[in-house]
Amino acid sequence: MTDQFGREINYLRISITDRCNLRCFYCMPQQPEHLCHADILSYEEIVRIARLAASLGITKIRITGGEPLVRKDCAELIAMLKRISGIQTVALTTNGTLLEQALPELCKAGLDAVNISIDTMQEAVWHRITGYDKSMPNWLDLLHQCICNGLNTKVNAVLLKETRTEWTALAALAERLSVDVRFIEQMPIGQGKSSETENAQAVLQELRKQCPDLHPIQICDAGSPARYYAGTGLKGRIGLITPISHQFCSRCNRIRLTSTGQLKPCLSYGCSTDLRTLLRSGASDEALLSAMRDCIYQKPEQHCFAAKTDKAERQTMNRIGG
Ligand code: SAM
Ligand code: SF4
């Protein structure tokens, strides 16, 4: 369906847990207060919402978190979502630490695409960013495995001052493999308010020193927030996601379901529609659909990151799903 500004909304991001094995400093507090099990939607509740969302025109679903792979039986949920009529793509966003082990069952479940968050290629820096004490995955191997399993594979790197010297090394992943590497400006949500983002335009300038013909290209995915660039010698593309320096709200095609069943029409605002209460009070499909329609229709025209407003989102990113 379209919202009040004529944007077609066809993409639903679903956060299935607030929990994560990492503590990326821009996303999650070191000692978070976790939601309890009863607060979180069951897979059956999620599937019911997804089925209704499909009837409103949602064709693409992304599973996110927290870290989605810390929740038991994530692959089963993916298989259930894949069976919903009208859902063409089910994708996953993950920090990659548990992916290798889960890959066979995720692929068997019919997963179409994966975005892996790789902010750095250096193990010591990764430990500092994530606060994690186990080994950093071998990113090249992991990406290679995803591609070999037929997954549409992308890399997401948040632009941090700690990794300013690594933009070229991260972009080189798109030289070695057929993956898109997307640089994302850090958003002032939750922990992300405590430091400033690097500007994505600076990435382009830096990358053009190695790859002078890096040039913008048109892509078919009209709702993608990324602007893509191709260059000689690159198998994949370079993407810039610039919520801060270059707003893309007029093309936004997404809504979000948090792990507690709040339907959020915009990442930056705190407003949401409480579908969990409706679900658990025995609401009919018609009542749920009506609440979802209203929420989608009222999607704000643009984000409020630059504005000082008491309507801004106060939750941390791990609770919303990015
Ligand atoms: N744990 C998974 C992961 O890290 O990919 C999925 C959840 S995480 C919240 C989803 C995405 O949000 C990740 O790519 C992460 O880098 C990004 N993210 C988290 N906090 C952010 C912030 N303040 N600004 C921009 N992106 C952020
Ligand atoms: Fe966990 Fe992902 Fe947040 Fe990092 S970005 S703390 S991996 S949820």
Tab-separated table of N, CA, C and O and ligand atoms in Angstrom, residues 18-28 65-67 94-95 117 130 317-318, ligand 2:
chain	number	residue	atom	x	y	z
A	18	ASP	N	16.177	-8.578	21.182
A	18	ASP	CA	17.009	-7.425	21.544
A	18	ASP	C	18.399	-7.906	21.965
A	18	ASP	O	19.293	-7.108	22.181
A	19	ARG	N	18.568	-9.219	22.100
A	19	ARG	CA	19.825	-9.750	22.648
A	19	ARG	C	20.899	-9.872	21.584
A	19	ARG	O	20.602	-10.083	20.415
A	20	CYS	N	22.140	-9.779	22.025
A	20	CYS	CA	23.251	-9.882	21.088
A	20	CYS	C	24.476	-10.382	21.836
A	20	CYS	O	24.659	-10.052	23.011
A	21	ASN	N	25.311	-11.138	21.135
A	21	ASN	CA	26.560	-11.593	21.753
A	21	ASN	C	27.650	-10.527	21.670
A	21	ASN	O	28.678	-10.647	22.329
A	22	LEU	N	27.451	-9.487	20.869
A	22	LEU	CA	28.426	-8.393	20.788
A	22	LEU	C	27.874	-7.154	21.505
A	22	LEU	O	26.690	-7.111	21.864
A	23	ARG	N	28.733	-6.186	21.675
A	23	ARG	CA	28.319	-4.920	22.290
A	23	ARG	C	28.914	-3.768	21.491
A	23	ARG	O	29.712	-2.987	22.018
A	24	CYS	N	28.578	-3.669	20.210
A	24	CYS	CA	29.132	-2.588	19.388
A	24	CYS	C	28.804	-1.262	20.078
A	24	CYS	O	27.631	-1.016	20.403
A	25	PHE	N	29.823	-0.444	20.272
A	25	PHE	CA	29.632	0.716	21.158
A	25	PHE	C	28.633	1.725	20.610
A	25	PHE	O	28.046	2.497	21.352
A	26	TYR	N	28.417	1.720	19.272
A	26	TYR	CA	27.493	2.685	18.670
A	26	TYR	C	26.049	2.181	18.659
A	26	TYR	O	25.163	2.871	18.174
A	27	CYS	N	25.851	0.962	19.164
A	27	CYS	CA	24.526	0.341	19.044
A	27	CYS	C	23.892	0.031	20.384
A	27	CYS	O	22.714	0.302	20.607
A	28	MET	N	24.680	-0.519	21.286
A	28	MET	CA	24.094	-1.185	22.440
A	28	MET	C	24.897	-0.861	23.696
A	28	MET	O	26.131	-0.834	23.648
A	65	GLY	N	17.897	-7.836	14.527
A	65	GLY	CA	17.855	-7.951	15.993
A	65	GLY	C	18.406	-6.673	16.605
A	65	GLY	O	18.404	-5.628	15.939
A	66	GLY	N	18.997	-6.767	17.723
A	66	GLY	CA	19.891	-7.728	18.307
A	66	GLY	C	20.529	-8.620	17.246
A	66	GLY	O	20.502	-8.326	16.066
A	67	GLU	N	21.093	-9.670	17.707
A	67	GLU	CA	21.660	-10.615	16.750
A	67	GLU	C	20.624	-11.723	16.524
A	67	GLU	O	20.359	-12.508	17.434
A	94	THR	N	23.113	-9.810	9.979
A	94	THR	CA	23.785	-10.504	11.076
A	94	THR	C	25.183	-9.940	11.308
A	94	THR	O	25.802	-9.410	10.378
A	95	ASN	N	25.675	-10.125	12.528
A	95	ASN	CA	27.058	-9.711	12.806
A	95	ASN	C	28.058	-10.764	12.339
A	95	ASN	O	29.261	-10.574	12.464
A	117	SER	N	27.487	-7.428	8.907
A	117	SER	CA	28.033	-6.166	9.406
A	117	SER	C	29.518	-6.347	9.672
A	117	SER	O	29.907	-7.076	10.579
A	130	THR	N	33.479	-4.133	19.283
A	130	THR	CA	32.389	-5.055	19.658
A	130	THR	C	32.441	-5.485	21.114
A	130	THR	O	31.471	-6.073	21.621
A	317	MET	N	19.456	0.876	19.305
A	317	MET	CA	19.305	0.254	17.983
A	317	MET	C	19.081	-1.252	18.077
A	317	MET	O	18.352	-1.824	17.265
A	318	ASN	N	19.683	-1.916	19.047
A	318	ASN	CA	19.506	-3.373	19.149
A	318	ASN	C	18.060	-3.747	19.425
A	318	ASN	O	17.642	-4.858	19.169
B	2	SF4	FE1	24.862	-6.542	18.246
B	2	SF4	FE2	24.409	-5.858	15.740
B	2	SF4	FE3	24.170	-4.063	17.698
B	2	SF4	FE4	26.585	-4.946	17.086
B	2	SF4	S1	25.222	-3.781	15.725
B	2	SF4	S2	25.720	-4.751	19.164
B	2	SF4	S3	26.187	-6.986	16.493
B	2	SF4	S4	22.908	-5.820	17.419
